[in-house]
Each structure stands twice: as C-alpha cells, then as structure tokens.
Tab-separated table of C-alpha atoms in Angstrom:
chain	number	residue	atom	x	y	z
A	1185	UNK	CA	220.247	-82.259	70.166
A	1186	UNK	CA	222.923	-84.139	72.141
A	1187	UNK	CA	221.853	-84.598	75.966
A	1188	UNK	CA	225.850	-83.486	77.468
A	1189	UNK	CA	224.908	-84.031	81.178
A	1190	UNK	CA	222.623	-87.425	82.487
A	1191	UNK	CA	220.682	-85.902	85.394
A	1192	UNK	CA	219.541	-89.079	86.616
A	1193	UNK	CA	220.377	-89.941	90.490
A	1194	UNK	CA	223.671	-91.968	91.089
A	1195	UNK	CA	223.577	-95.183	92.883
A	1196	UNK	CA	226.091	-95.926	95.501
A	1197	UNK	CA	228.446	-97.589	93.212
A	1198	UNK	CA	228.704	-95.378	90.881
A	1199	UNK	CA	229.429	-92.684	93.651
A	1200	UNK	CA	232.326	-95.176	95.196
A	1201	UNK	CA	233.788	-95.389	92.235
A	1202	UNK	CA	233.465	-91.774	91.806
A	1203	UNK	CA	235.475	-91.098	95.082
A	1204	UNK	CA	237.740	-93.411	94.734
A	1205	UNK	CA	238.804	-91.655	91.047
A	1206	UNK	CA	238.882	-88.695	92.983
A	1207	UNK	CA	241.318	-90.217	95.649
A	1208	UNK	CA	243.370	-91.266	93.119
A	1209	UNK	CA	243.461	-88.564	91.239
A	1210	UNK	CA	244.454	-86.312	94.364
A	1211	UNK	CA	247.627	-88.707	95.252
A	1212	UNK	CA	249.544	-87.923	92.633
A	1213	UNK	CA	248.296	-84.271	91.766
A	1214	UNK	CA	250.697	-81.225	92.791
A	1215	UNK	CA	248.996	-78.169	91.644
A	1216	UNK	CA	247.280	-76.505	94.665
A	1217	UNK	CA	244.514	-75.042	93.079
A	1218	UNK	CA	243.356	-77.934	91.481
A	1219	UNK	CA	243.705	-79.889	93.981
A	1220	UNK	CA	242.053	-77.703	96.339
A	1221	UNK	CA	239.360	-78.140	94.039
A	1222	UNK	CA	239.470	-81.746	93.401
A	1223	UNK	CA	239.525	-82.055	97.495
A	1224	UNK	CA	236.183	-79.942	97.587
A	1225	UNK	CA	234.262	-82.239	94.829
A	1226	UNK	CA	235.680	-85.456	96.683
A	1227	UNK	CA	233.769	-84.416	99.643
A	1228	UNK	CA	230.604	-83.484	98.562
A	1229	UNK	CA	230.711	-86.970	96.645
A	1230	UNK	CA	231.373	-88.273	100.216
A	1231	UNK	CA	229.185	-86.587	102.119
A	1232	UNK	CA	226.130	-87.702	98.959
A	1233	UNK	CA	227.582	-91.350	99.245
A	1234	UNK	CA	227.281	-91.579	102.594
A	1235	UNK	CA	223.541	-90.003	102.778
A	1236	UNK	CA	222.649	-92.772	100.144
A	1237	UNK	CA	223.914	-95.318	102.312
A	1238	UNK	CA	221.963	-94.323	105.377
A	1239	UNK	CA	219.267	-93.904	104.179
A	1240	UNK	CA	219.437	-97.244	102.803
A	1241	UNK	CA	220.225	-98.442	106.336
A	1242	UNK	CA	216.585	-96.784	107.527
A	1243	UNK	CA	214.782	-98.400	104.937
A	1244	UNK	CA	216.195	-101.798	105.632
C-alpha cells in the first residue's frame, strides 16, 4: 500500500521553507478564498515554527 502522507515531525527547516512557499505563494495569488485559506495554513506553520524554535532556545 502506498504511505500518501509522512507523519513524521518537521524540523525547523523544513517548516521555513514551508512558510516561505506559502509567502510566496500568497504574493502573487488573487482569489480571496484561496487565499484566505492559504493565509490561515501560513500561520499555523508560523505559529508551529516558532514553538520549535523556542523550545529549542529552553533546551539550549
């Protein structure tokens, strides 16, 4: 069976590079719900990248 979705954790790179797709992505976009949408996913990514980084912090 194929395995569609990779439930393992992201790493803070990955979830840069995620947001900064996003970011891009949004810039050029002119459909409102879409990018209402796109705008929603962008910050949860945020708000998980920046948890990941401080908790790094803590443990440092």
């Amino acid at each position: 069976m194929f395995k569609l979705m990779d439930n393992e954790p992201l790493d803070a790179q990955e979830l840069a590079e995620q947001c900064f797709t996003l970011a891009y992505l949004l810039s050029g976009l002119e459909h409102p719900g879409l990018k209402e949408s796109l705008i929603y996913i962008l910050l949860e990514k945020q708000s998980a990248l920046l948890s990941l980084l401080c908790t790094v912090a803590k443990n440092e």
